């Protein structure tokens, strides 16, 4: 393991602290996707497989069953592929619009200064 990988691993939050995804929440899929996308921004040297290897800890309930079946069928895949599959399975155009806007407003309100 290279020095940069060791440093990246130190910055990677424990998988137990990641948002959980059940496939039934109002926008828990968006929360998980946003969280993982931000990990890649915050820790740019993080290898993709470190994220995808921990995905199983984020899924629960019906989403866990779906994830297990998808992994058995398709094998190991990168985050970009998993992200598209989550969106394809748990969203559509209307859902994305109705879900993304409330999610963005809840997590990143325009009227509040985050600093």
JSON list of N, CA and C in Angstrom, two decimals, residues 41-96:
[
{"chain": "A", "resi": 41, "resn": "UNK", "atom": "N", "xyz": [-14.83, 13.39, -3.35]},
{"chain": "A", "resi": 41, "resn": "UNK", "atom": "CA", "xyz": [-14.39, 14.79, -3.43]},
{"chain": "A", "resi": 41, "resn": "UNK", "atom": "C", "xyz": [-13.44, 15.11, -2.27]},
{"chain": "A", "resi": 42, "resn": "UNK", "atom": "N", "xyz": [-13.84, 14.70, -1.07]},
{"chain": "A", "resi": 42, "resn": "UNK", "atom": "CA", "xyz": [-13.05, 15.01, 0.12]},
{"chain": "A", "resi": 42, "resn": "UNK", "atom": "C", "xyz": [-11.73, 14.25, 0.19]},
{"chain": "A", "resi": 43, "resn": "UNK", "atom": "N", "xyz": [-11.73, 13.03, -0.34]},
{"chain": "A", "resi": 43, "resn": "UNK", "atom": "CA", "xyz": [-10.53, 12.18, -0.32]},
{"chain": "A", "resi": 43, "resn": "UNK", "atom": "C", "xyz": [-10.27, 11.71, -1.76]},
{"chain": "A", "resi": 44, "resn": "UNK", "atom": "N", "xyz": [-9.75, 12.60, -2.61]},
{"chain": "A", "resi": 44, "resn": "UNK", "atom": "CA", "xyz": [-9.62, 12.28, -4.04]},
{"chain": "A", "resi": 44, "resn": "UNK", "atom": "C", "xyz": [-8.71, 11.09, -4.34]},
{"chain": "A", "resi": 45, "resn": "UNK", "atom": "N", "xyz": [-7.80, 10.76, -3.46]},
{"chain": "A", "resi": 45, "resn": "UNK", "atom": "CA", "xyz": [-6.89, 9.64, -3.72]},
{"chain": "A", "resi": 45, "resn": "UNK", "atom": "C", "xyz": [-7.47, 8.29, -3.30]},
{"chain": "A", "resi": 46, "resn": "UNK", "atom": "N", "xyz": [-8.70, 8.28, -2.85]},
{"chain": "A", "resi": 46, "resn": "UNK", "atom": "CA", "xyz": [-9.31, 7.04, -2.39]},
{"chain": "A", "resi": 46, "resn": "UNK", "atom": "C", "xyz": [-9.59, 6.10, -3.56]},
{"chain": "A", "resi": 47, "resn": "UNK", "atom": "N", "xyz": [-9.13, 4.87, -3.49]},
{"chain": "A", "resi": 47, "resn": "UNK", "atom": "CA", "xyz": [-9.42, 3.92, -4.57]},
{"chain": "A", "resi": 47, "resn": "UNK", "atom": "C", "xyz": [-10.91, 3.54, -4.57]},
{"chain": "A", "resi": 48, "resn": "UNK", "atom": "N", "xyz": [-11.45, 3.42, -5.75]},
{"chain": "A", "resi": 48, "resn": "UNK", "atom": "CA", "xyz": [-12.87, 3.10, -5.91]},
{"chain": "A", "resi": 48, "resn": "UNK", "atom": "C", "xyz": [-13.25, 1.82, -5.17]},
{"chain": "A", "resi": 49, "resn": "UNK", "atom": "N", "xyz": [-12.39, 0.82, -5.23]},
{"chain": "A", "resi": 49, "resn": "UNK", "atom": "CA", "xyz": [-12.73, -0.47, -4.62]},
{"chain": "A", "resi": 49, "resn": "UNK", "atom": "C", "xyz": [-12.85, -0.38, -3.10]},
{"chain": "A", "resi": 50, "resn": "UNK", "atom": "N", "xyz": [-12.24, 0.63, -2.47]},
{"chain": "A", "resi": 50, "resn": "UNK", "atom": "CA", "xyz": [-12.42, 0.80, -1.03]},
{"chain": "A", "resi": 50, "resn": "UNK", "atom": "C", "xyz": [-13.86, 1.20, -0.71]},
{"chain": "A", "resi": 51, "resn": "UNK", "atom": "N", "xyz": [-14.46, 1.93, -1.61]},
{"chain": "A", "resi": 51, "resn": "UNK", "atom": "CA", "xyz": [-15.86, 2.34, -1.43]},
{"chain": "A", "resi": 51, "resn": "UNK", "atom": "C", "xyz": [-16.78, 1.17, -1.72]},
{"chain": "A", "resi": 52, "resn": "UNK", "atom": "N", "xyz": [-16.60, 0.56, -2.88]},
{"chain": "A", "resi": 52, "resn": "UNK", "atom": "CA", "xyz": [-17.52, -0.51, -3.29]},
{"chain": "A", "resi": 52, "resn": "UNK", "atom": "C", "xyz": [-17.42, -1.73, -2.37]},
{"chain": "A", "resi": 53, "resn": "UNK", "atom": "N", "xyz": [-16.26, -1.96, -1.78]},
{"chain": "A", "resi": 53, "resn": "UNK", "atom": "CA", "xyz": [-16.11, -3.08, -0.86]},
{"chain": "A", "resi": 53, "resn": "UNK", "atom": "C", "xyz": [-16.91, -2.87, 0.43]},
{"chain": "A", "resi": 54, "resn": "UNK", "atom": "N", "xyz": [-17.24, -1.63, 0.73]},
{"chain": "A", "resi": 54, "resn": "UNK", "atom": "CA", "xyz": [-17.99, -1.30, 1.95]},
{"chain": "A", "resi": 54, "resn": "UNK", "atom": "C", "xyz": [-19.48, -1.08, 1.70]},
{"chain": "A", "resi": 55, "resn": "UNK", "atom": "N", "xyz": [-19.89, -1.14, 0.45]},
{"chain": "A", "resi": 55, "resn": "UNK", "atom": "CA", "xyz": [-21.29, -0.87, 0.14]},
{"chain": "A", "resi": 55, "resn": "UNK", "atom": "C", "xyz": [-22.26, -1.79, 0.88]},
{"chain": "A", "resi": 56, "resn": "UNK", "atom": "N", "xyz": [-21.88, -3.05, 1.04]},
{"chain": "A", "resi": 56, "resn": "UNK", "atom": "CA", "xyz": [-22.79, -3.99, 1.68]},
{"chain": "A", "resi": 56, "resn": "UNK", "atom": "C", "xyz": [-23.20, -3.55, 3.08]},
{"chain": "A", "resi": 57, "resn": "UNK", "atom": "N", "xyz": [-22.37, -2.75, 3.75]},
{"chain": "A", "resi": 57, "resn": "UNK", "atom": "CA", "xyz": [-22.73, -2.29, 5.09]},
{"chain": "A", "resi": 57, "resn": "UNK", "atom": "C", "xyz": [-23.77, -1.18, 5.07]},
{"chain": "A", "resi": 58, "resn": "UNK", "atom": "N", "xyz": [-23.96, -0.55, 3.91]},
{"chain": "A", "resi": 58, "resn": "UNK", "atom": "CA", "xyz": [-24.90, 0.57, 3.81]},
{"chain": "A", "resi": 58, "resn": "UNK", "atom": "C", "xyz": [-26.32, 0.10, 3.48]},
{"chain": "A", "resi": 59, "resn": "UNK", "atom": "N", "xyz": [-26.45, -1.10, 2.94]},
{"chain": "A", "resi": 59, "resn": "UNK", "atom": "CA", "xyz": [-27.77, -1.59, 2.53]},
{"chain": "A", "resi": 59, "resn": "UNK", "atom": "C", "xyz": [-28.42, -2.37, 3.66]},
{"chain": "A", "resi": 60, "resn": "UNK", "atom": "N", "xyz": [-29.74, -2.23, 3.76]},
{"chain": "A", "resi": 60, "resn": "UNK", "atom": "CA", "xyz": [-30.49, -3.00, 4.75]},
{"chain": "A", "resi": 60, "resn": "UNK", "atom": "C", "xyz": [-31.87, -3.33, 4.18]},
{"chain": "A", "resi": 61, "resn": "UNK", "atom": "N", "xyz": [-32.53, -4.30, 4.77]},
{"chain": "A", "resi": 61, "resn": "UNK", "atom": "CA", "xyz": [-33.88, -4.67, 4.34]},
{"chain": "A", "resi": 61, "resn": "UNK", "atom": "C", "xyz": [-33.94, -5.09, 2.87]},
{"chain": "A", "resi": 62, "resn": "UNK", "atom": "N", "xyz": [-34.98, -4.59, 2.19]},
{"chain": "A", "resi": 62, "resn": "UNK", "atom": "CA", "xyz": [-35.17, -4.94, 0.78]},
{"chain": "A", "resi": 62, "resn": "UNK", "atom": "C", "xyz": [-33.99, -4.53, -0.09]},
{"chain": "A", "resi": 63, "resn": "UNK", "atom": "N", "xyz": [-33.39, -3.39, 0.23]},
{"chain": "A", "resi": 63, "resn": "UNK", "atom": "CA", "xyz": [-32.25, -2.93, -0.56]},
{"chain": "A", "resi": 63, "resn": "UNK", "atom": "C", "xyz": [-31.06, -3.87, -0.40]},
{"chain": "A", "resi": 64, "resn": "UNK", "atom": "N", "xyz": [-30.90, -4.47, 0.77]},
{"chain": "A", "resi": 64, "resn": "UNK", "atom": "CA", "xyz": [-29.82, -5.42, 0.98]},
{"chain": "A", "resi": 64, "resn": "UNK", "atom": "C", "xyz": [-30.02, -6.67, 0.13]},
{"chain": "A", "resi": 65, "resn": "UNK", "atom": "N", "xyz": [-31.25, -7.13, 0.05]},
{"chain": "A", "resi": 65, "resn": "UNK", "atom": "CA", "xyz": [-31.56, -8.29, -0.80]},
{"chain": "A", "resi": 65, "resn": "UNK", "atom": "C", "xyz": [-31.27, -7.95, -2.26]},
{"chain": "A", "resi": 66, "resn": "UNK", "atom": "N", "xyz": [-31.72, -6.78, -2.70]},
{"chain": "A", "resi": 66, "resn": "UNK", "atom": "CA", "xyz": [-31.47, -6.33, -4.07]},
{"chain": "A", "resi": 66, "resn": "UNK", "atom": "C", "xyz": [-29.97, -6.26, -4.33]},
{"chain": "A", "resi": 67, "resn": "UNK", "atom": "N", "xyz": [-29.22, -5.65, -3.43]},
{"chain": "A", "resi": 67, "resn": "UNK", "atom": "CA", "xyz": [-27.77, -5.50, -3.59]},
{"chain": "A", "resi": 67, "resn": "UNK", "atom": "C", "xyz": [-27.09, -6.87, -3.71]},
{"chain": "A", "resi": 68, "resn": "UNK", "atom": "N", "xyz": [-27.45, -7.79, -2.84]},
{"chain": "A", "resi": 68, "resn": "UNK", "atom": "CA", "xyz": [-26.85, -9.13, -2.86]},
{"chain": "A", "resi": 68, "resn": "UNK", "atom": "C", "xyz": [-27.13, -9.83, -4.18]},
{"chain": "A", "resi": 69, "resn": "UNK", "atom": "N", "xyz": [-28.37, -9.74, -4.65]},
{"chain": "A", "resi": 69, "resn": "UNK", "atom": "CA", "xyz": [-28.72, -10.36, -5.94]},
{"chain": "A", "resi": 69, "resn": "UNK", "atom": "C", "xyz": [-27.95, -9.71, -7.09]},
{"chain": "A", "resi": 70, "resn": "UNK", "atom": "N", "xyz": [-27.86, -8.38, -7.08]},
{"chain": "A", "resi": 70, "resn": "UNK", "atom": "CA", "xyz": [-27.14, -7.68, -8.15]},
{"chain": "A", "resi": 70, "resn": "UNK", "atom": "C", "xyz": [-25.65, -8.05, -8.14]},
{"chain": "A", "resi": 71, "resn": "UNK", "atom": "N", "xyz": [-25.08, -8.17, -6.97]},
{"chain": "A", "resi": 71, "resn": "UNK", "atom": "CA", "xyz": [-23.66, -8.52, -6.88]},
{"chain": "A", "resi": 71, "resn": "UNK", "atom": "C", "xyz": [-23.42, -9.95, -7.36]},
{"chain": "A", "resi": 72, "resn": "UNK", "atom": "N", "xyz": [-24.36, -10.86, -7.05]},
{"chain": "A", "resi": 72, "resn": "UNK", "atom": "CA", "xyz": [-24.23, -12.24, -7.52]},
{"chain": "A", "resi": 72, "resn": "UNK", "atom": "C", "xyz": [-24.32, -12.32, -9.04]},
{"chain": "A", "resi": 73, "resn": "UNK", "atom": "N", "xyz": [-25.20, -11.52, -9.63]},
{"chain": "A", "resi": 73, "resn": "UNK", "atom": "CA", "xyz": [-25.41, -11.54, -11.08]},
{"chain": "A", "resi": 73, "resn": "UNK", "atom": "C", "xyz": [-24.27, -10.83, -11.81]},
{"chain": "A", "resi": 74, "resn": "UNK", "atom": "N", "xyz": [-23.88, -9.66, -11.32]},
{"chain": "A", "resi": 74, "resn": "UNK", "atom": "CA", "xyz": [-22.94, -8.80, -12.05]},
{"chain": "A", "resi": 74, "resn": "UNK", "atom": "C", "xyz": [-21.51, -8.80, -11.52]},
{"chain": "A", "resi": 75, "resn": "UNK", "atom": "N", "xyz": [-21.30, -9.36, -10.34]},
{"chain": "A", "resi": 75, "resn": "UNK", "atom": "CA", "xyz": [-19.95, -9.39, -9.77]},
{"chain": "A", "resi": 75, "resn": "UNK", "atom": "C", "xyz": [-19.52, -8.02, -9.26]},
{"chain": "A", "resi": 76, "resn": "UNK", "atom": "N", "xyz": [-18.23, -7.88, -9.08]},
{"chain": "A", "resi": 76, "resn": "UNK", "atom": "CA", "xyz": [-17.67, -6.62, -8.57]},
{"chain": "A", "resi": 76, "resn": "UNK", "atom": "C", "xyz": [-17.79, -5.55, -9.64]},
{"chain": "A", "resi": 77, "resn": "UNK", "atom": "N", "xyz": [-18.27, -4.40, -9.24]},
{"chain": "A", "resi": 77, "resn": "UNK", "atom": "CA", "xyz": [-18.42, -3.25, -10.15]},
{"chain": "A", "resi": 77, "resn": "UNK", "atom": "C", "xyz": [-17.94, -2.00, -9.44]},
{"chain": "A", "resi": 78, "resn": "UNK", "atom": "N", "xyz": [-17.69, -0.95, -10.21]},
{"chain": "A", "resi": 78, "resn": "UNK", "atom": "CA", "xyz": [-17.21, 0.30, -9.62]},
{"chain": "A", "resi": 78, "resn": "UNK", "atom": "C", "xyz": [-18.38, 1.15, -9.11]},
{"chain": "A", "resi": 79, "resn": "UNK", "atom": "N", "xyz": [-18.06, 2.23, -8.39]},
{"chain": "A", "resi": 79, "resn": "UNK", "atom": "CA", "xyz": [-19.08, 3.08, -7.80]},
{"chain": "A", "resi": 79, "resn": "UNK", "atom": "C", "xyz": [-19.99, 3.70, -8.85]},
{"chain": "A", "resi": 80, "resn": "UNK", "atom": "N", "xyz": [-19.42, 4.13, -9.97]},
{"chain": "A", "resi": 80, "resn": "UNK", "atom": "CA", "xyz": [-20.24, 4.74, -11.03]},
{"chain": "A", "resi": 80, "resn": "UNK", "atom": "C", "xyz": [-21.34, 3.77, -11.46]},
{"chain": "A", "resi": 81, "resn": "UNK", "atom": "N", "xyz": [-21.01, 2.50, -11.61]},
{"chain": "A", "resi": 81, "resn": "UNK", "atom": "CA", "xyz": [-22.00, 1.50, -12.00]},
{"chain": "A", "resi": 81, "resn": "UNK", "atom": "C", "xyz": [-23.05, 1.32, -10.91]},
{"chain": "A", "resi": 82, "resn": "UNK", "atom": "N", "xyz": [-22.62, 1.18, -9.65]},
{"chain": "A", "resi": 82, "resn": "UNK", "atom": "CA", "xyz": [-23.57, 1.00, -8.55]},
{"chain": "A", "resi": 82, "resn": "UNK", "atom": "C", "xyz": [-24.49, 2.21, -8.40]},
{"chain": "A", "resi": 83, "resn": "UNK", "atom": "N", "xyz": [-23.92, 3.38, -8.54]},
{"chain": "A", "resi": 83, "resn": "UNK", "atom": "CA", "xyz": [-24.72, 4.60, -8.44]},
{"chain": "A", "resi": 83, "resn": "UNK", "atom": "C", "xyz": [-25.82, 4.60, -9.50]},
{"chain": "A", "resi": 84, "resn": "UNK", "atom": "N", "xyz": [-25.48, 4.27, -10.73]},
{"chain": "A", "resi": 84, "resn": "UNK", "atom": "CA", "xyz": [-26.49, 4.25, -11.80]},
{"chain": "A", "resi": 84, "resn": "UNK", "atom": "C", "xyz": [-27.54, 3.18, -11.54]},
{"chain": "A", "resi": 85, "resn": "UNK", "atom": "N", "xyz": [-27.15, 2.05, -10.97]},
{"chain": "A", "resi": 85, "resn": "UNK", "atom": "CA", "xyz": [-28.11, 0.99, -10.67]},
{"chain": "A", "resi": 85, "resn": "UNK", "atom": "C", "xyz": [-29.07, 1.40, -9.55]},
{"chain": "A", "resi": 86, "resn": "UNK", "atom": "N", "xyz": [-28.55, 2.07, -8.54]},
{"chain": "A", "resi": 86, "resn": "UNK", "atom": "CA", "xyz": [-29.41, 2.56, -7.45]},
{"chain": "A", "resi": 86, "resn": "UNK", "atom": "C", "xyz": [-30.42, 3.55, -7.99]},
{"chain": "A", "resi": 87, "resn": "UNK", "atom": "N", "xyz": [-29.96, 4.48, -8.81]},
{"chain": "A", "resi": 87, "resn": "UNK", "atom": "CA", "xyz": [-30.86, 5.48, -9.39]},
{"chain": "A", "resi": 87, "resn": "UNK", "atom": "C", "xyz": [-31.89, 4.81, -10.29]},
{"chain": "A", "resi": 88, "resn": "UNK", "atom": "N", "xyz": [-31.44, 3.87, -11.11]},
{"chain": "A", "resi": 88, "resn": "UNK", "atom": "CA", "xyz": [-32.35, 3.17, -12.02]},
{"chain": "A", "resi": 88, "resn": "UNK", "atom": "C", "xyz": [-33.40, 2.38, -11.25]},
{"chain": "A", "resi": 89, "resn": "UNK", "atom": "N", "xyz": [-33.00, 1.70, -10.19]},
{"chain": "A", "resi": 89, "resn": "UNK", "atom": "CA", "xyz": [-33.93, 0.86, -9.43]},
{"chain": "A", "resi": 89, "resn": "UNK", "atom": "C", "xyz": [-34.88, 1.68, -8.55]},
{"chain": "A", "resi": 90, "resn": "UNK", "atom": "N", "xyz": [-34.36, 2.69, -7.91]},
{"chain": "A", "resi": 90, "resn": "UNK", "atom": "CA", "xyz": [-35.14, 3.38, -6.89]},
{"chain": "A", "resi": 90, "resn": "UNK", "atom": "C", "xyz": [-35.59, 4.78, -7.28]},
{"chain": "A", "resi": 91, "resn": "UNK", "atom": "N", "xyz": [-35.49, 5.09, -8.57]},
{"chain": "A", "resi": 91, "resn": "UNK", "atom": "CA", "xyz": [-35.94, 6.42, -8.98]},
{"chain": "A", "resi": 91, "resn": "UNK", "atom": "C", "xyz": [-36.38, 6.42, -10.43]},
{"chain": "A", "resi": 92, "resn": "UNK", "atom": "N", "xyz": [-37.06, 7.51, -10.78]},
{"chain": "A", "resi": 92, "resn": "UNK", "atom": "CA", "xyz": [-37.41, 7.80, -12.17]},
{"chain": "A", "resi": 92, "resn": "UNK", "atom": "C", "xyz": [-37.38, 9.32, -12.29]},
{"chain": "A", "resi": 93, "resn": "UNK", "atom": "N", "xyz": [-37.69, 9.85, -13.44]},
{"chain": "A", "resi": 93, "resn": "UNK", "atom": "CA", "xyz": [-37.60, 11.30, -13.64]},
{"chain": "A", "resi": 93, "resn": "UNK", "atom": "C", "xyz": [-38.40, 12.09, -12.63]},
{"chain": "A", "resi": 94, "resn": "UNK", "atom": "N", "xyz": [-39.65, 11.71, -12.42]},
{"chain": "A", "resi": 94, "resn": "UNK", "atom": "CA", "xyz": [-40.49, 12.40, -11.45]},
{"chain": "A", "resi": 94, "resn": "UNK", "atom": "C", "xyz": [-39.94, 12.23, -10.05]},
{"chain": "A", "resi": 95, "resn": "UNK", "atom": "N", "xyz": [-39.55, 11.00, -9.73]},
{"chain": "A", "resi": 95, "resn": "UNK", "atom": "CA", "xyz": [-39.02, 10.72, -8.40]},
{"chain": "A", "resi": 95, "resn": "UNK", "atom": "C", "xyz": [-37.77, 11.56, -8.15]},
{"chain": "A", "resi": 96, "resn": "UNK", "atom": "N", "xyz": [-36.89, 11.63, -9.14]},
{"chain": "A", "resi": 96, "resn": "UNK", "atom": "CA", "xyz": [-35.66, 12.41, -8.97]},
{"chain": "A", "resi": 96, "resn": "UNK", "atom": "C", "xyz": [-35.99, 13.86, -8.66]}
]
